[in-house]
XYZ file of N, CA and C in Angstrom:
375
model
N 123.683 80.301 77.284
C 122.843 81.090 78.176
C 122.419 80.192 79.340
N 122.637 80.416 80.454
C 122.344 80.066 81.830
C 120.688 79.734 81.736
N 120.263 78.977 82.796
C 119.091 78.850 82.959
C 118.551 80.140 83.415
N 119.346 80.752 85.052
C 119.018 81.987 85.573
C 118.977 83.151 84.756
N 119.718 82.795 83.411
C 119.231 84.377 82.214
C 118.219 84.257 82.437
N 118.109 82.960 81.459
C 116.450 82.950 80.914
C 115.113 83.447 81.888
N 115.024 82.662 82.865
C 114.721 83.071 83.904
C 114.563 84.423 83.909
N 115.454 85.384 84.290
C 115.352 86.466 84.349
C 114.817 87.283 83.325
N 115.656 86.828 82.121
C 114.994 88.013 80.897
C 113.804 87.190 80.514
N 112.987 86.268 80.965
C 111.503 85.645 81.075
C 110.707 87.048 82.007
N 111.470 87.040 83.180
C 110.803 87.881 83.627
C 110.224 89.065 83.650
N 111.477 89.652 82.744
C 111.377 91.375 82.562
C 111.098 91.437 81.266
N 110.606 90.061 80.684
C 109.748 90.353 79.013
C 108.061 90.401 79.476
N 107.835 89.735 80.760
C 105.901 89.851 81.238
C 106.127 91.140 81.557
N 107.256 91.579 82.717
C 106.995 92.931 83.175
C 106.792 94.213 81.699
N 107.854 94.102 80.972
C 107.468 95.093 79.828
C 106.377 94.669 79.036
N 106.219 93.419 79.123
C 104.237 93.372 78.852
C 103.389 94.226 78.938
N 103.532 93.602 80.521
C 102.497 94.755 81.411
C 102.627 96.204 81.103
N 103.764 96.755 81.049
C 103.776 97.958 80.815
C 103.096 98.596 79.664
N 103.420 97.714 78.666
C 103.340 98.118 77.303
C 101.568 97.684 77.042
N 100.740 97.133 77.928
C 99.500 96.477 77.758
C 98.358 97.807 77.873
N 97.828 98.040 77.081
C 96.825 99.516 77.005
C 95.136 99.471 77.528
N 94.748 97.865 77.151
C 93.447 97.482 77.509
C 93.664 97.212 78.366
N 92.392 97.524 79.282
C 92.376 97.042 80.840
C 92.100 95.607 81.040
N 91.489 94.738 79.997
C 91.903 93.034 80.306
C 92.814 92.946 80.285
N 93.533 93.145 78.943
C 94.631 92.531 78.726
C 96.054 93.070 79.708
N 95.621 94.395 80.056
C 96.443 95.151 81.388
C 96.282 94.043 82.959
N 95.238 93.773 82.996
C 95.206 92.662 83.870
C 95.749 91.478 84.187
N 95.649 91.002 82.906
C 96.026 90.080 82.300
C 97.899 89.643 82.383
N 98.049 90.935 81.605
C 99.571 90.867 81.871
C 100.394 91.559 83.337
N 99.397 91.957 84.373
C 100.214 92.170 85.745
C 99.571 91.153 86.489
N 98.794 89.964 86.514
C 99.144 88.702 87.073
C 99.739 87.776 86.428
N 100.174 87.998 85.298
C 101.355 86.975 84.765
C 103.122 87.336 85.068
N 102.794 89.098 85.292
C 104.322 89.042 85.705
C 104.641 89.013 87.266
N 103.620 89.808 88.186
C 103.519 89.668 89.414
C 103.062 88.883 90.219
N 103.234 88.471 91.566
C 102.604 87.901 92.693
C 101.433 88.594 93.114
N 100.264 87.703 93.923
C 99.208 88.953 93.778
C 99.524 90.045 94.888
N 100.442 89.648 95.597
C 101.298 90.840 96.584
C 102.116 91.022 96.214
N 102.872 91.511 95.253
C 103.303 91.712 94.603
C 103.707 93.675 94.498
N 104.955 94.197 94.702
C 104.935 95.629 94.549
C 105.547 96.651 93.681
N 105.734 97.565 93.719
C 105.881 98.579 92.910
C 106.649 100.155 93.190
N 107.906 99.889 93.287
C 108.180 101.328 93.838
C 109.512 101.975 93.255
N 108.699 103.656 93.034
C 109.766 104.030 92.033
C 109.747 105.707 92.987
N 110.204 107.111 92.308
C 110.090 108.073 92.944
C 108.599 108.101 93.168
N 107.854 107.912 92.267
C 106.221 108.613 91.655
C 105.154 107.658 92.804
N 105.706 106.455 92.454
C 104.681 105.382 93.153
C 104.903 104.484 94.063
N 104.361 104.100 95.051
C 104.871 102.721 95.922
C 103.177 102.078 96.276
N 103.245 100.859 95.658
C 101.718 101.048 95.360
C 102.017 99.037 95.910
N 100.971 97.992 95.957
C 100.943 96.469 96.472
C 99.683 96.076 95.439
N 99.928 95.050 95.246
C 99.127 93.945 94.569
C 98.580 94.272 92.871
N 97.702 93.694 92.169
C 97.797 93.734 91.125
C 96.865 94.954 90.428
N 95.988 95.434 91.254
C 95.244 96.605 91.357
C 95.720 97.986 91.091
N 96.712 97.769 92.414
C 97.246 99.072 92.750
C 98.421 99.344 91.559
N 99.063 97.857 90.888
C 100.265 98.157 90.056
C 99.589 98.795 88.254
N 98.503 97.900 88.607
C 97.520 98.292 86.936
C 97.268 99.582 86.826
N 96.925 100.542 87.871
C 96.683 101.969 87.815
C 98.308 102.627 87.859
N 98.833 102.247 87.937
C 99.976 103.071 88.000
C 100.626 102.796 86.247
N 100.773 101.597 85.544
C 100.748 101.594 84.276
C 99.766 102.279 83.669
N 98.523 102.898 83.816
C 97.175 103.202 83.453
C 97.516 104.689 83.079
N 97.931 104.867 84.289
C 98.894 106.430 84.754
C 99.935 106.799 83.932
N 100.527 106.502 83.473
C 101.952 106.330 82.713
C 101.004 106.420 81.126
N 100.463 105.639 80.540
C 99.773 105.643 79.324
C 99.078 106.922 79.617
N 97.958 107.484 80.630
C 97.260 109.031 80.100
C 98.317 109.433 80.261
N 99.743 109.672 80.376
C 100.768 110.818 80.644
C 101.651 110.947 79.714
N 101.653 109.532 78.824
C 102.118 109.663 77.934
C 101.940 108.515 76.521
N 100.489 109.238 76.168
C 100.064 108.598 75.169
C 100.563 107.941 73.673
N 100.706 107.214 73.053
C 101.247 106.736 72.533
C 102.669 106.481 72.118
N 103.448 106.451 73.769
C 104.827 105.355 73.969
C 104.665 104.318 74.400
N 105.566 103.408 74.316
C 106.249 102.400 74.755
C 107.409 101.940 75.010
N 107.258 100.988 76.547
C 108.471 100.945 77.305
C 109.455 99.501 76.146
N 110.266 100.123 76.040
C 111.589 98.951 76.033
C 112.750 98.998 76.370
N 113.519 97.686 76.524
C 114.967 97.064 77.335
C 115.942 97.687 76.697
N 116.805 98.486 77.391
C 117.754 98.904 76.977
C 119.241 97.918 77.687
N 120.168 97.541 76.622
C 121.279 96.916 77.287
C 120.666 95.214 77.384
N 121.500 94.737 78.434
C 121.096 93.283 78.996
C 120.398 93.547 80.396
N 119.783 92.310 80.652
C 119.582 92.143 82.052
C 120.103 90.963 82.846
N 120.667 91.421 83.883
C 121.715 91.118 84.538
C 121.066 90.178 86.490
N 121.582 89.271 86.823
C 120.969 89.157 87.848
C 121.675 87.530 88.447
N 121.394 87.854 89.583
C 121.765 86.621 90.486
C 120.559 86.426 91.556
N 120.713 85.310 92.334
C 119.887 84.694 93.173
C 118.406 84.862 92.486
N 117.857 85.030 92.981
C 115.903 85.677 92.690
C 116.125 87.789 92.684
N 117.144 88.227 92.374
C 117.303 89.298 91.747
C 117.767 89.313 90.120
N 117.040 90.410 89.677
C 117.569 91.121 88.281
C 117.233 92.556 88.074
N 118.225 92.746 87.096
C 118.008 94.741 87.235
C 117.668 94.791 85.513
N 118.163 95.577 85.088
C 118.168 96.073 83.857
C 117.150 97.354 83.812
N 117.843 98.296 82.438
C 117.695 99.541 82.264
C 116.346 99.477 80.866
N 115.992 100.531 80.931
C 114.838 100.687 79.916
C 114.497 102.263 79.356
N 113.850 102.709 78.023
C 113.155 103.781 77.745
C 112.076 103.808 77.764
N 110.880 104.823 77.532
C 109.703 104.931 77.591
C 109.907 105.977 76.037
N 109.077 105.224 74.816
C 109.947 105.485 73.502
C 108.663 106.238 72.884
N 108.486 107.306 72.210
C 107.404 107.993 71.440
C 107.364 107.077 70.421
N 105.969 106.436 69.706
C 105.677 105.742 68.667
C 106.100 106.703 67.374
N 105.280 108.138 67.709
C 105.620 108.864 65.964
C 107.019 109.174 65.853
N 108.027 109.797 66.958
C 109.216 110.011 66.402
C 110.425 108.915 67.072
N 110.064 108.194 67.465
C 111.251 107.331 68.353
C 112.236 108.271 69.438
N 111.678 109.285 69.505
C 112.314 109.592 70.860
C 112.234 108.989 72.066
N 112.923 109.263 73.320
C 112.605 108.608 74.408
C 113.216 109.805 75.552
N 112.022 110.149 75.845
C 112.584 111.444 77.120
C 112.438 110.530 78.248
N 111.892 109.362 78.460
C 111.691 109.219 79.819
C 113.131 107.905 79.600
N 113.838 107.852 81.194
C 114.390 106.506 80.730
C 114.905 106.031 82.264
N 114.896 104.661 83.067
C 115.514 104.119 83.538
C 116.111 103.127 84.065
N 116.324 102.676 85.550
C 116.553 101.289 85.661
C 115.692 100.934 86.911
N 115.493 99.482 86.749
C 114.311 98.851 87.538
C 115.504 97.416 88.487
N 115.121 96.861 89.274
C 115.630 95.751 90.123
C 114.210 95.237 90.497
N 114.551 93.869 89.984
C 113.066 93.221 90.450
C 113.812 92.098 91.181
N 112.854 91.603 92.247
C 112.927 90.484 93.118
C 112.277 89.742 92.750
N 112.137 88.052 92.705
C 111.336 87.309 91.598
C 110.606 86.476 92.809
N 109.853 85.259 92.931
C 109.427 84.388 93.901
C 109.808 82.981 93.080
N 109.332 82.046 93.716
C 108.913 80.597 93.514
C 109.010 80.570 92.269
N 108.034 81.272 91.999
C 107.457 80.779 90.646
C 107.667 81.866 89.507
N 108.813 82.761 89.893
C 109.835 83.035 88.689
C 108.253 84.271 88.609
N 107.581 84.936 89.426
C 106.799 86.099 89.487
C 107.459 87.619 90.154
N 107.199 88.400 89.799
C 107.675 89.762 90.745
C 106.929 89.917 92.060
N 108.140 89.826 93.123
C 107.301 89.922 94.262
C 107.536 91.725 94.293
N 108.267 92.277 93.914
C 108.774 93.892 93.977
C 109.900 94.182 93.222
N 109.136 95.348 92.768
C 110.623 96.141 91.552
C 110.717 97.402 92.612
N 111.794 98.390 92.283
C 112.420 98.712 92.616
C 113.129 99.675 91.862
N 112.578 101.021 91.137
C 112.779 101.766 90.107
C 113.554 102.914 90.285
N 114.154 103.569 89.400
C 114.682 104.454 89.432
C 114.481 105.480 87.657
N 114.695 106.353 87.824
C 114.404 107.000 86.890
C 115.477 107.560 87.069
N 116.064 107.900 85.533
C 117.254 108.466 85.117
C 117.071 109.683 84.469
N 115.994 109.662 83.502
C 115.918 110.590 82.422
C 114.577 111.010 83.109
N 113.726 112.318 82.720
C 112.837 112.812 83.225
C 112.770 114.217 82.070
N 111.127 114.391 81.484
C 110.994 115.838 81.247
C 111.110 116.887 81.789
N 111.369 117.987 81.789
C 111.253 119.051 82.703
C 109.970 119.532 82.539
């Protein structure tokens, strides 16, 4: 394994942190460990900057869909200070996953998200 894996799937293990983080410390907590504090966020739903604006939009996602969680689907893949990789948003009681897609994050210096870059594949009606 390359250094730049690691690197990368380092990165998109804080980001599904964050996602997966329900308390608002520890929600804090884990979107300045994966992000820059300018740092952004943009998918169909949201295009939101810094660590504020990205915490309410995970915040958002949990009241909408209470007890899932996001995980990595496949590998994650990436060159320079880019990486992509695909993901579900998974129901705890039955392991379904209606929501599902792929993200591209741009990293900085210091191996942080300066901006993802989302897409959604799967969607409820």
């Amino acid at each position: 394994m390359s250094e730049n894996t690691v690197r990368y799937e380092s990165a998109v293990a804080r980001y599904l942190e964050a996602w997966n983080a329900r308390e608002p410390d520890a929600l804090a907590k884990a979107v300045a460990a994966a992000w820059s504090a300018d740092g952004g966020y943009t998918d169909p739903l949201a295009d939101v900057r810094g660590h504020d604006g990205i915490a309410a939009v995970i915040s958002a996602a949990h009241e909408q869909f209470p007890g899932f969680s996001f995980r990595l689907t496949g590998t994650v893949d990436g060159h320079h200070d880019i990486a992509r990789f695909g993901w579900e948003l998974v129901d705890g009681a039955d392991g379904s996953a209606p929501v599902a897609g792929f993200d591209v994050i741009t990293l900085d210096d210091d191996d942080r998200i300066r901006g993802v870059h989302g897409f959604l594949d799967r969607v409820p009606t």
